Amino acid sequence: MPTDVDIAQAHELEPITEIARRAGLPEDSVVPYGMTKAKIDLTRLDPSRPDGRLVLVTGMSPTPAGEGKSTVMIGLADALSQLGHKPMVAIREPSQGPVMGIKGGAAGGGYAQVVPMEDINLHFTGDFHALTAANNTLAALIDNHIHQGNALGIDPRRVTWQRCLDVNDRALRNVVTGLGGKAHGVPRETGFTITAASEMMAILGLARSLEDLRVRLGRITVGFTYDDRPVTAADLNAEGALTALLIDALNPNLVQTLGGVPALVHTGPFANIAHGCNSLLATRVARKYSDIVLTEAGFGSDLGAEKFFDIKARFGDLDVAGAVVVATIRSLKYNGGAAKDELTVENPQALRDGLVNLQRHVENIRKFGVTPVVAVNLFGSDTPDEREILHHWAKTHDVALAEAEVWAKGGEGAHELAELVLDNLTKGKTSQLYDPADGTENSIATIATEIYGAGRVEYSPQALKDLKVLQDNGWDNLPVCISKTQYSFSDEPTALGAPSGHTLHVRQLLPRTGAGFVVALTGDVMTMPGLPKKPAAEKISVAGNGKISGLF
Amino acid sequence: MPTDVDIAQAHELEPITEIARRAGLPEDSVVPYGMTKAKIDLTRLDPSRPDGRLVLVTGMSPTPAGEGKSTVMIGLADALSQLGHKPMVAIREPSQGPVMGIKGGAAGGGYAQVVPMEDINLHFTGDFHALTAANNTLAALIDNHIHQGNALGIDPRRVTWQRCLDVNDRALRNVVTGLGGKAHGVPRETGFTITAASEMMAILGLARSLEDLRVRLGRITVGFTYDDRPVTAADLNAEGALTALLIDALNPNLVQTLGGVPALVHTGPFANIAHGCNSLLATRVARKYSDIVLTEAGFGSDLGAEKFFDIKARFGDLDVAGAVVVATIRSLKYNGGAAKDELTVENPQALRDGLVNLQRHVENIRKFGVTPVVAVNLFGSDTPDEREILHHWAKTHDVALAEAEVWAKGGEGAHELAELVLDNLTKGKTSQLYDPADGTENSIATIATEIYGAGRVEYSPQALKDLKVLQDNGWDNLPVCISKTQYSFSDEPTALGAPSGHTLHVRQLLPRTGAGFVVALTGDVMTMPGLPKKPAAEKISVAGNGKISGLF
């Protein structure tokens, strides 16, 4: 079997203008970035078109290798197209940081990919870079304000706005800036997050329009004054410049699947440390120009999916008609106690034990008023007996389940799954889990008990102080974005399966008044990843003709 | 008179494909970024075409407001086009940092601009961002190597590779990274430069091909081991990944002047703190697809021009057929002692006194074997008597001089200048000032005495140590890129006119083995600018239709 990059490079792409034409996108809305990528100019679209139905793709709790969620989604889209439907895909843009680390691309794999994969994984149309620039321009304006007399009285010890970079760089987590004497700024402790975890990313992902973007940017809280008043980006007159830096980035990016299905790939917040979905605008545009949209929410029902319903769907008035939970036999065995390096060995008992994890994810999705379909992403090591156990479980638990073999077969490997998804679509209203008006504590407690199966929530002394700040400033009625490990329903990565009655530890609560939510940091989750001992970057090379190899 | 951005936004641009077609660029070499920008795919060009003649545009020592060098060059290009020639412009890309600070755009002004000006000044085609990403990926790989066991034995106190950002942010000049304990890297002192000053920028600007880019990236010195051996990017296996991050950035960007002349705008090193010219590849491509190329070297003959001849032309085997020295009456008065806020007041004496500055720049250019033409960029406050003094000086000193009025009149205001430039073209070989093989000290001494008029060079104790490192490693035969204030021939910004016999203070010598030169820091020049008390960013705003205002 050739590698992902081999398959992607061997594929003959259609001109992006042709992909756009088939989707019905107006010709003057297509802003080309080369021949195979384009931005869609939102001002040229027809808002009166009817909406296609929206299907959310999520997963069970993953192994460290990932379960191929994007791959299944892309294969499913190609299958729907082959069956005569007019699908569109809306997914996140990959972050460059992990590309240099260990993680594979976020553009699918094998014969179920979004292409051009090298471009999508490196720079793409520059959205991450624009966000990094806007983020760090705001940081420079803050430090400059303090340096130039500090008219607003910003307390340098309480600047909450961090710089960001789209790299995996642990050395930037905790830094001291402004050293070197009087001419070089005011020294203070601060840090960098990865761009995917920045509030800028969340803002771009949740903005409903250019004007809404501007308002949200102005509303960002950058820190506090010596007398405890919050300081916003608007107080620094920064929102105009920040908006100018993000005008192009607000337009969704159009590419294609190997099956020629249009794919909008736009914004890329991680689902563990951020809100985990592609942009609201991309999802909206996709619905206008397709009859069925497959959209992604990262990791499991506890992370991306919960945030999709409670944050993105809430802000965007999105109705969801269906959901797919991607599972693998190896991840079921992993969640049932099998060792990480023995997941290709047949192990019926571990598989049976791990089904509690999938069961919890299925139940979680049902709580939002949607009927999930389980997609089993097949691997070569899966045995007939193991597959039979899974089918039996589905039948006895009244769960719709189909196998998919998209990595090796592309869309052809997902026809049965496609039919099952279509059979399970509803027209119901999407529900949310909690009412933010009931306060931050209630929101967190509801997610913790209903979705994570936790028994209680424990706040660190810092989190209790943060809670007071939220309440004092009227921010405790915002939805909550919980930053949590993807490996467990709890905040402890080694607690696999379906832990119950555990304690969720809230370390810190961060107001994200621009994005419009509160980030709750739990466990030891960090917002700036590091590189491994052998970074993937070391294997990347470029041939004389410009062809990249070693990229996945 | 409308503002620059008003003029630019009112102009109806030709499709970039049409600009490319008229220039004779192959259709498949044009990679569109929207309708009015494109990258030129170098692999699709015809290397057998004859070369157009190359004219270098430089200036006298500027006032803090700048003398309109880019503006004159662009107007001159439009004039040449109006006179039936087939010119092309090759200039630098603007840095976003100063756009948010005080500096105007680097895309000309008034009716002599390169458009689309908002795009060119904000993000453009992403080259600066790609450089920032590559630069900081290398930094992350270095710190990760040290953190993961430090097999190479890199001394954390001697990592010379700095991070960079394309912002004006003085608080990043001196930082401590890697704080927070064992899991978060190894603490060390370091800093950020602005991207324009990074070695990455120099490398991209001087690379002759994709393969040469890869070789240069691998050759970067990132620091030293505990036992004093230099460590390169290749030692970290980083050059493949860095090349992959810069593949697109290596292709020059095509835009247009208001007069429809093709303009290649590519790479943007500042001329005071870096090497100051657009990319070698852009200059080469421009020569292949025009009969006359106007190219820029930032600031005066002491900075951009000297570096153009001694670094870029040397590496690129470029022959220069002509040169333009842009002067203004206000800058002549400034250099003759008039106060900064009285430059619009008639002052014949100050003007006469300031001519020594222009004279020195003219003589400097002649030392490289080229006959310069002085272009006087006219301002409304210039009086007939002042203009007459200048014409008289030119006649008596055998200097070719023409006035230009391009800001208000575009190309129409530079016809006389255009004729004069054409009359003064030569076919001679370009000469360099020094032979790097004679050692770093000789190179610096030659530039200091021949170009700056200095009497001697003084090395700081640190610079003497650095010199030893250069000699020990065989790096003292590289050309020298002197980082110096643009306001004076000396390293003291207030020494205006044409100081002689002064001492040049070399603070530090930095090996840039990837770029292939040694940076000599003089005076107090800093490689990361700060923002002013009232940053330009505060005035930028975006209308509901996406139109940007307040940008210059």
Tab-separated table of N, CA and C in Angstrom, chain A residues 30-35 96 100 122-123 129-130 133 136-137 139-141 143-144 147-148 163 165 167-180 183-185 192 210 214 236-237 240-241 243-245 247 526 531-533 535 537-538 540-544 546 548, chain B residues 30-35 96 100 122-123 129-130 133 136-137 140-141 143-144 147-148 163 165 167-180 183-185 192 210 214 236-237 240-241 243-245 247 526 531-533 535 537-538 540-544 546 548:
chain	number	residue	atom	x	y	z
A	30	VAL	N	-15.219	32.837	-5.946
A	30	VAL	CA	-14.076	31.920	-5.863
A	30	VAL	C	-12.769	32.698	-6.044
A	31	VAL	N	-12.028	32.831	-4.965
A	31	VAL	CA	-10.748	33.554	-4.989
A	31	VAL	C	-9.642	32.514	-4.995
A	32	PRO	N	-9.004	32.290	-6.160
A	32	PRO	CA	-8.043	31.180	-6.246
A	32	PRO	C	-6.756	31.443	-5.479
A	33	TYR	N	-6.237	30.411	-4.826
A	33	TYR	CA	-4.890	30.399	-4.247
A	33	TYR	C	-4.186	29.248	-4.943
A	34	GLY	N	-3.597	29.524	-6.089
A	34	GLY	CA	-3.118	28.441	-6.931
A	34	GLY	C	-4.290	27.795	-7.638
A	35	MET	N	-4.071	26.647	-8.257
A	35	MET	CA	-5.089	26.021	-9.101
A	35	MET	C	-6.035	25.119	-8.317
A	96	GLN	N	0.321	23.399	11.963
A	96	GLN	CA	1.642	23.006	11.486
A	96	GLN	C	2.515	22.451	12.612
A	100	MET	N	5.199	18.829	12.526
A	100	MET	CA	6.634	18.710	12.766
A	100	MET	C	6.926	17.785	13.950
A	122	LEU	N	0.743	22.460	5.278
A	122	LEU	CA	1.815	23.460	5.423
A	122	LEU	C	1.318	24.817	4.915
A	123	HIS	N	1.123	25.741	5.797
A	123	HIS	CA	0.715	27.117	5.459
A	123	HIS	C	-0.731	27.235	4.937
A	129	HIS	N	-1.428	31.753	10.083
A	129	HIS	CA	-0.422	32.809	10.160
A	129	HIS	C	-1.087	34.165	10.417
A	130	ALA	N	-2.228	34.386	9.782
A	130	ALA	CA	-2.936	35.652	10.014
A	130	ALA	C	-3.373	35.743	11.471
A	133	ALA	N	-0.387	36.496	13.591
A	133	ALA	CA	-0.017	37.909	13.437
A	133	ALA	C	-0.960	38.808	14.236
A	136	ASN	N	-0.334	38.373	18.027
A	136	ASN	CA	0.913	38.950	18.535
A	136	ASN	C	0.981	40.457	18.323
A	137	THR	N	0.213	40.971	17.378
A	137	THR	CA	0.076	42.425	17.253
A	137	THR	C	-0.629	42.963	18.497
A	139	ALA	N	-0.624	41.590	21.432
A	139	ALA	CA	0.334	41.481	22.538
A	139	ALA	C	1.324	42.642	22.518
A	140	ALA	N	1.799	43.002	21.330
A	140	ALA	CA	2.755	44.111	21.215
A	140	ALA	C	2.092	45.422	21.628
A	141	LEU	N	0.826	45.596	21.261
A	141	LEU	CA	0.119	46.830	21.633
A	141	LEU	C	-0.062	46.916	23.153
A	143	ASP	N	1.967	45.499	25.558
A	143	ASP	CA	3.257	45.801	26.197
A	143	ASP	C	3.713	47.219	25.863
A	144	ASN	N	3.402	47.667	24.646
A	144	ASN	CA	3.769	49.028	24.276
A	144	ASN	C	2.987	50.053	25.111
A	147	HIS	N	4.587	50.231	28.449
A	147	HIS	CA	5.903	50.883	28.319
A	147	HIS	C	5.775	52.397	28.126
A	148	GLN	N	4.744	52.818	27.389
A	148	GLN	CA	4.627	54.230	27.003
A	148	GLN	C	3.841	55.048	28.021
A	163	ARG	N	1.070	35.513	23.956
A	163	ARG	CA	1.463	35.414	22.558
A	163	ARG	C	1.205	33.983	22.072
A	165	LEU	N	2.247	30.939	18.782
A	165	LEU	CA	2.949	30.521	17.565
A	165	LEU	C	2.391	29.160	17.150
A	167	VAL	N	3.754	26.450	16.412
A	167	VAL	CA	4.825	25.457	16.527
A	167	VAL	C	4.609	24.676	17.821
A	168	ASN	N	5.156	23.466	17.868
A	168	ASN	CA	5.217	22.723	19.131
A	168	ASN	C	6.514	23.128	19.805
A	169	ASP	N	6.425	23.931	20.850
A	169	ASP	CA	7.653	24.492	21.431
A	169	ASP	C	7.479	24.690	22.934
A	170	ARG	N	7.830	23.630	23.680
A	170	ARG	CA	7.606	23.678	25.130
A	170	ARG	C	8.380	24.794	25.812
A	171	ALA	N	9.508	25.209	25.198
A	171	ALA	CA	10.331	26.253	25.828
A	171	ALA	C	9.617	27.597	25.869
A	172	LEU	N	8.516	27.729	25.118
A	172	LEU	CA	7.778	28.998	25.105
A	172	LEU	C	6.597	29.005	26.067
A	173	ARG	N	6.380	27.878	26.771
A	173	ARG	CA	5.219	27.833	27.683
A	173	ARG	C	5.301	28.898	28.765
A	174	ASN	N	6.485	29.015	29.349
A	174	ASN	CA	6.682	29.982	30.431
A	174	ASN	C	7.914	30.807	30.127
A	175	VAL	N	7.717	32.099	29.923
A	175	VAL	CA	8.840	32.976	29.564
A	175	VAL	C	8.748	34.266	30.375
A	176	VAL	N	9.880	34.963	30.432
A	176	VAL	CA	9.884	36.328	30.953
A	176	VAL	C	10.272	37.243	29.805
A	177	THR	N	9.451	38.244	29.530
A	177	THR	CA	9.718	39.185	28.439
A	177	THR	C	10.085	40.555	29.011
A	178	GLY	N	10.506	41.457	28.146
A	178	GLY	CA	10.758	42.839	28.552
A	178	GLY	C	12.022	43.027	29.354
A	179	LEU	N	12.970	42.083	29.247
A	179	LEU	CA	14.243	42.215	29.965
A	179	LEU	C	15.179	43.171	29.219
A	180	GLY	N	16.313	43.497	29.833
A	180	GLY	CA	17.342	44.266	29.135
A	180	GLY	C	17.384	45.739	29.501
A	183	ALA	N	14.853	50.696	28.109
A	183	ALA	CA	14.466	50.936	26.711
A	183	ALA	C	13.732	49.752	26.096
A	184	HIS	N	13.688	48.647	26.822
A	184	HIS	CA	13.232	47.414	26.200
A	184	HIS	C	11.960	46.854	26.830
A	185	GLY	N	11.121	47.733	27.329
A	185	GLY	CA	9.839	47.280	27.843
A	185	GLY	C	9.859	46.981	29.324
A	192	PHE	N	3.511	31.529	25.766
A	192	PHE	CA	2.929	31.358	24.433
A	192	PHE	C	2.019	30.134	24.450
A	210	LEU	N	-18.333	39.595	9.262
A	210	LEU	CA	-17.196	40.495	9.453
A	210	LEU	C	-17.454	41.445	10.620
A	214	ARG	N	-15.428	41.856	14.208
A	214	ARG	CA	-14.899	43.106	14.757
A	214	ARG	C	-15.364	43.300	16.208
A	236	LEU	N	-7.677	49.509	23.887
A	236	LEU	CA	-6.388	49.807	23.242
A	236	LEU	C	-6.571	50.258	21.793
A	237	ASN	N	-7.824	50.454	21.365
A	237	ASN	CA	-8.134	50.832	19.970
A	237	ASN	C	-7.541	49.847	18.975
A	240	GLY	N	-9.801	47.522	15.098
A	240	GLY	CA	-9.773	47.805	13.659
A	240	GLY	C	-8.586	47.130	12.985
A	241	ALA	N	-7.407	47.299	13.568
A	241	ALA	CA	-6.199	46.688	12.993
A	241	ALA	C	-6.307	45.166	13.014
A	243	THR	N	-9.045	43.374	12.936
A	243	THR	CA	-10.013	42.975	11.903
A	243	THR	C	-9.353	43.012	10.530
A	244	ALA	N	-8.596	44.097	10.271
A	244	ALA	CA	-7.912	44.219	8.978
A	244	ALA	C	-6.981	43.040	8.738
A	245	LEU	N	-6.346	42.563	9.813
A	245	LEU	CA	-5.423	41.424	9.676
A	245	LEU	C	-6.156	40.106	9.426
A	247	ILE	N	-9.341	39.839	7.662
A	247	ILE	CA	-10.382	39.903	6.616
A	247	ILE	C	-10.352	38.670	5.721
A	526	MET	N	-1.980	20.983	28.714
A	526	MET	CA	-1.171	22.155	28.382
A	526	MET	C	-1.573	22.723	27.030
A	531	LEU	N	7.753	18.903	21.255
A	531	LEU	CA	8.157	17.950	20.215
A	531	LEU	C	8.659	16.670	20.882
A	532	PRO	N	8.539	15.536	20.191
A	532	PRO	CA	9.065	14.280	20.748
A	532	PRO	C	10.579	14.166	20.525
A	533	LYS	N	11.149	13.115	21.062
A	533	LYS	CA	12.607	12.925	20.948
A	533	LYS	C	13.052	12.859	19.486
A	535	PRO	N	11.607	14.165	16.277
A	535	PRO	CA	10.526	14.924	15.630
A	535	PRO	C	10.320	14.487	14.173
A	537	ALA	N	9.765	16.288	11.810
A	537	ALA	CA	10.464	17.253	10.946
A	537	ALA	C	11.751	16.672	10.380
A	538	GLU	N	12.416	15.817	11.160
A	538	GLU	CA	13.706	15.287	10.714
A	538	GLU	C	13.588	14.420	9.467
A	540	ILE	N	11.349	14.945	6.914
A	540	ILE	CA	10.790	15.650	5.754
A	540	ILE	C	11.922	16.055	4.815
A	541	SER	N	11.719	15.815	3.519
A	541	SER	CA	12.712	16.301	2.553
A	541	SER	C	12.017	16.752	1.272
A	542	VAL	N	12.777	17.478	0.467
A	542	VAL	CA	12.230	18.054	-0.761
A	542	VAL	C	13.132	17.644	-1.916
A	543	ALA	N	12.535	17.090	-2.961
A	543	ALA	CA	13.315	16.715	-4.143
A	543	ALA	C	13.597	17.949	-4.994
A	544	GLY	N	14.493	17.799	-5.952
A	544	GLY	CA	14.872	18.913	-6.816
A	544	GLY	C	13.694	19.531	-7.543
A	546	GLY	N	10.815	19.946	-6.307
A	546	GLY	CA	9.909	20.563	-5.348
A	546	GLY	C	8.948	19.588	-4.689
A	548	ILE	N	7.621	17.084	-2.084
A	548	ILE	CA	7.906	16.852	-0.672
A	548	ILE	C	7.743	15.379	-0.341
B	30	VAL	N	2.153	31.129	-13.869
B	30	VAL	CA	1.423	32.115	-13.071
B	30	VAL	C	0.494	31.408	-12.087
B	31	VAL	N	0.830	31.446	-10.812
B	31	VAL	CA	0.029	30.806	-9.769
B	31	VAL	C	-0.760	31.907	-9.059
B	32	PRO	N	-2.054	32.017	-9.352
B	32	PRO	CA	-2.809	33.168	-8.828
B	32	PRO	C	-3.044	33.097	-7.326
B	33	TYR	N	-2.943	34.237	-6.658
B	33	TYR	CA	-3.388	34.409	-5.267
B	33	TYR	C	-4.440	35.493	-5.329
B	34	GLY	N	-5.669	35.112	-5.562
B	34	GLY	CA	-6.686	36.087	-5.888
B	34	GLY	C	-6.506	36.558	-7.318
B	35	MET	N	-7.199	37.630	-7.678
B	35	MET	CA	-7.223	38.070	-9.072
B	35	MET	C	-6.067	39.005	-9.416
B	96	GLN	N	5.163	43.791	8.075
B	96	GLN	CA	3.919	44.199	8.730
B	96	GLN	C	4.164	44.945	10.040
B	100	MET	N	2.133	48.689	11.545
B	100	MET	CA	1.382	48.920	12.774
B	100	MET	C	2.037	50.006	13.643
B	122	LEU	N	-0.275	43.871	4.009
B	122	LEU	CA	-0.794	42.964	5.052
B	122	LEU	C	-0.778	41.520	4.537
B	123	HIS	N	0.072	40.712	5.068
B	123	HIS	CA	0.170	39.279	4.732
B	123	HIS	C	0.711	38.999	3.332
B	129	HIS	N	5.353	35.174	6.651
B	129	HIS	CA	4.819	34.198	7.600
B	129	HIS	C	5.524	32.850	7.446
B	130	ALA	N	5.805	32.478	6.210
B	130	ALA	CA	6.513	31.210	5.981
B	130	ALA	C	7.914	31.280	6.592
B	133	ALA	N	7.643	31.006	10.305
B	133	ALA	CA	7.367	29.615	10.675
B	133	ALA	C	8.636	28.773	10.590
B	136	ASN	N	11.094	29.734	13.436
B	136	ASN	CA	10.703	29.310	14.775
B	136	ASN	C	10.591	27.794	14.897
B	137	THR	N	10.398	27.114	13.772
B	137	THR	CA	10.483	25.657	13.781
B	137	THR	C	11.917	25.233	14.108
B	140	ALA	N	12.502	25.730	17.751
B	140	ALA	CA	11.865	24.675	18.551
B	140	ALA	C	12.686	23.394	18.496
B	141	LEU	N	13.244	23.086	17.318
B	141	LEU	CA	14.062	21.871	17.182
B	141	LEU	C	15.332	21.970	18.028
B	143	ASP	N	15.765	23.829	20.920
B	143	ASP	CA	15.429	23.684	22.338
B	143	ASP	C	14.968	22.274	22.658
B	144	ASN	N	14.278	21.642	21.695
B	144	ASN	CA	13.846	20.264	21.922
B	144	ASN	C	15.041	19.323	21.999
B	147	HIS	N	16.544	19.687	25.370
B	147	HIS	CA	15.636	19.106	26.367
B	147	HIS	C	15.662	17.581	26.352
B	148	GLN	N	15.792	17.003	25.153
B	148	GLN	CA	15.664	15.542	25.009
B	148	GLN	C	16.994	14.813	25.183
B	163	ARG	N	14.519	33.431	17.903
B	163	ARG	CA	13.192	33.369	17.298
B	163	ARG	C	12.905	34.701	16.604
B	165	LEU	N	9.538	37.351	14.888
B	165	LEU	CA	8.130	37.644	14.590
B	165	LEU	C	8.087	38.897	13.723
B	167	VAL	N	6.481	41.563	13.923
B	167	VAL	CA	5.820	42.634	14.684
B	167	VAL	C	6.890	43.568	15.234
B	168	ASN	N	6.497	44.795	15.525
B	168	ASN	CA	7.376	45.696	16.272
B	168	ASN	C	7.079	45.473	17.748
B	169	ASP	N	7.974	44.810	18.454
B	169	ASP	CA	7.653	44.408	19.817
B	169	ASP	C	8.918	44.407	20.668
B	170	ARG	N	9.207	45.558	21.267
B	170	ARG	CA	10.455	45.701	22.026
B	170	ARG	C	10.523	44.732	23.198
B	171	ALA	N	9.370	44.309	23.708
B	171	ALA	CA	9.371	43.415	24.870
B	171	ALA	C	9.941	42.044	24.543
B	172	LEU	N	10.087	41.746	23.245
B	172	LEU	CA	10.640	40.444	22.853
B	172	LEU	C	12.142	40.487	22.570
B	173	ARG	N	12.749	41.678	22.708
B	173	ARG	CA	14.188	41.778	22.397
B	173	ARG	C	15.023	40.878	23.295
B	174	ASN	N	14.712	40.883	24.573
B	174	ASN	CA	15.468	40.087	25.540
B	174	ASN	C	14.480	39.305	26.394
B	175	VAL	N	14.538	38.002	26.287
B	175	VAL	CA	13.596	37.162	27.022
B	175	VAL	C	14.339	35.980	27.638
B	176	VAL	N	13.703	35.371	28.616
B	176	VAL	CA	14.168	34.087	29.133
B	176	VAL	C	13.099	33.053	28.819
B	177	THR	N	13.487	31.976	28.162
B	177	THR	CA	12.545	30.918	27.800
B	177	THR	C	12.827	29.663	28.620
B	178	GLY	N	11.945	28.681	28.510
B	178	GLY	CA	12.177	27.384	29.140
B	178	GLY	C	11.983	27.378	30.641
B	179	LEU	N	11.226	28.354	31.163
B	179	LEU	CA	10.952	28.393	32.601
B	179	LEU	C	9.844	27.408	32.965
B	180	GLY	N	9.597	27.237	34.264
B	180	GLY	CA	8.443	26.442	34.693
B	180	GLY	C	8.782	25.037	35.153
B	183	ALA	N	9.685	19.794	33.002
B	183	ALA	CA	8.886	19.353	31.853
B	183	ALA	C	8.828	20.397	30.752
B	184	HIS	N	9.331	21.583	31.033
B	184	HIS	CA	9.075	22.696	30.120
B	184	HIS	C	10.344	23.257	29.494
B	185	GLY	N	11.325	22.394	29.270
B	185	GLY	CA	12.531	22.826	28.562
B	185	GLY	C	13.606	23.326	29.493
B	192	PHE	N	14.054	37.768	20.367
B	192	PHE	CA	13.407	37.723	19.057
B	192	PHE	C	13.931	38.887	18.211
B	210	LEU	N	16.151	26.235	-5.653
B	210	LEU	CA	15.609	25.438	-4.551
B	210	LEU	C	16.726	24.635	-3.880
B	214	ARG	N	18.169	24.826	0.017
B	214	ARG	CA	18.317	23.702	0.940
B	214	ARG	C	19.722	23.664	1.533
B	236	LEU	N	20.974	19.030	13.062
B	236	LEU	CA	19.670	18.733	13.663
B	236	LEU	C	18.720	18.077	12.658
B	237	ASN	N	19.218	17.749	11.480
B	237	ASN	CA	18.381	17.176	10.406
B	237	ASN	C	17.184	18.054	10.090
B	240	GLY	N	15.549	19.693	5.581
B	240	GLY	CA	14.450	19.228	4.721
B	240	GLY	C	13.142	19.882	5.101
B	241	ALA	N	12.832	19.870	6.389
B	241	ALA	CA	11.585	20.467	6.863
B	241	ALA	C	11.570	21.978	6.593
B	243	THR	N	13.168	23.566	4.234
B	243	THR	CA	12.979	23.770	2.792
B	243	THR	C	11.512	23.581	2.424
B	244	ALA	N	10.898	22.545	2.975
B	244	ALA	CA	9.481	22.294	2.676
B	244	ALA	C	8.620	23.490	3.085
B	245	LEU	N	8.998	24.132	4.183
B	245	LEU	CA	8.220	25.289	4.648
B	245	LEU	C	8.426	26.515	3.750
B	247	ILE	N	9.127	26.339	0.188
B	247	ILE	CA	9.011	26.078	-1.259
B	247	ILE	C	8.231	27.190	-1.963
B	526	MET	N	19.248	48.218	16.687
B	526	MET	CA	18.532	47.070	17.247
B	526	MET	C	17.805	46.305	16.149
B	531	LEU	N	7.120	49.918	19.045
B	531	LEU	CA	6.002	50.747	18.573
B	531	LEU	C	6.113	52.133	19.212
B	532	PRO	N	5.590	53.158	18.527
B	532	PRO	CA	5.591	54.502	19.115
B	532	PRO	C	4.431	54.677	20.098
B	533	LYS	N	4.406	55.822	20.737
B	533	LYS	CA	3.369	56.076	21.745
B	533	LYS	C	1.966	55.978	21.146
B	535	PRO	N	0.550	54.176	18.181
B	535	PRO	CA	0.807	53.275	17.050
B	535	PRO	C	-0.195	53.490	15.908
B	537	ALA	N	-1.530	51.390	14.224
B	537	ALA	CA	-2.573	50.365	14.334
B	537	ALA	C	-3.867	50.941	14.873
B	538	GLU	N	-3.769	51.917	15.752
B	538	GLU	CA	-4.981	52.468	16.381
B	538	GLU	C	-5.900	53.156	15.377
B	540	ILE	N	-6.351	52.168	12.130
B	540	ILE	CA	-6.836	51.286	11.062
B	540	ILE	C	-8.252	50.820	11.369
B	541	SER	N	-9.128	50.879	10.361
B	541	SER	CA	-10.469	50.329	10.567
B	541	SER	C	-10.964	49.665	9.290
B	542	VAL	N	-12.021	48.893	9.439
B	542	VAL	CA	-12.565	48.120	8.330
B	542	VAL	C	-14.051	48.417	8.222
B	543	ALA	N	-14.503	48.799	7.040
B	543	ALA	CA	-15.931	49.052	6.818
B	543	ALA	C	-16.673	47.731	6.660
B	544	GLY	N	-17.995	47.815	6.703
B	544	GLY	CA	-18.820	46.614	6.593
B	544	GLY	C	-18.563	45.835	5.310
B	546	GLY	N	-15.748	45.403	3.976
B	546	GLY	CA	-14.388	44.863	3.985
B	546	GLY	C	-13.333	45.855	3.552
B	548	ILE	N	-10.638	48.613	3.853
B	548	ILE	CA	-9.768	49.046	4.943
B	548	ILE	C	-9.499	50.538	4.826
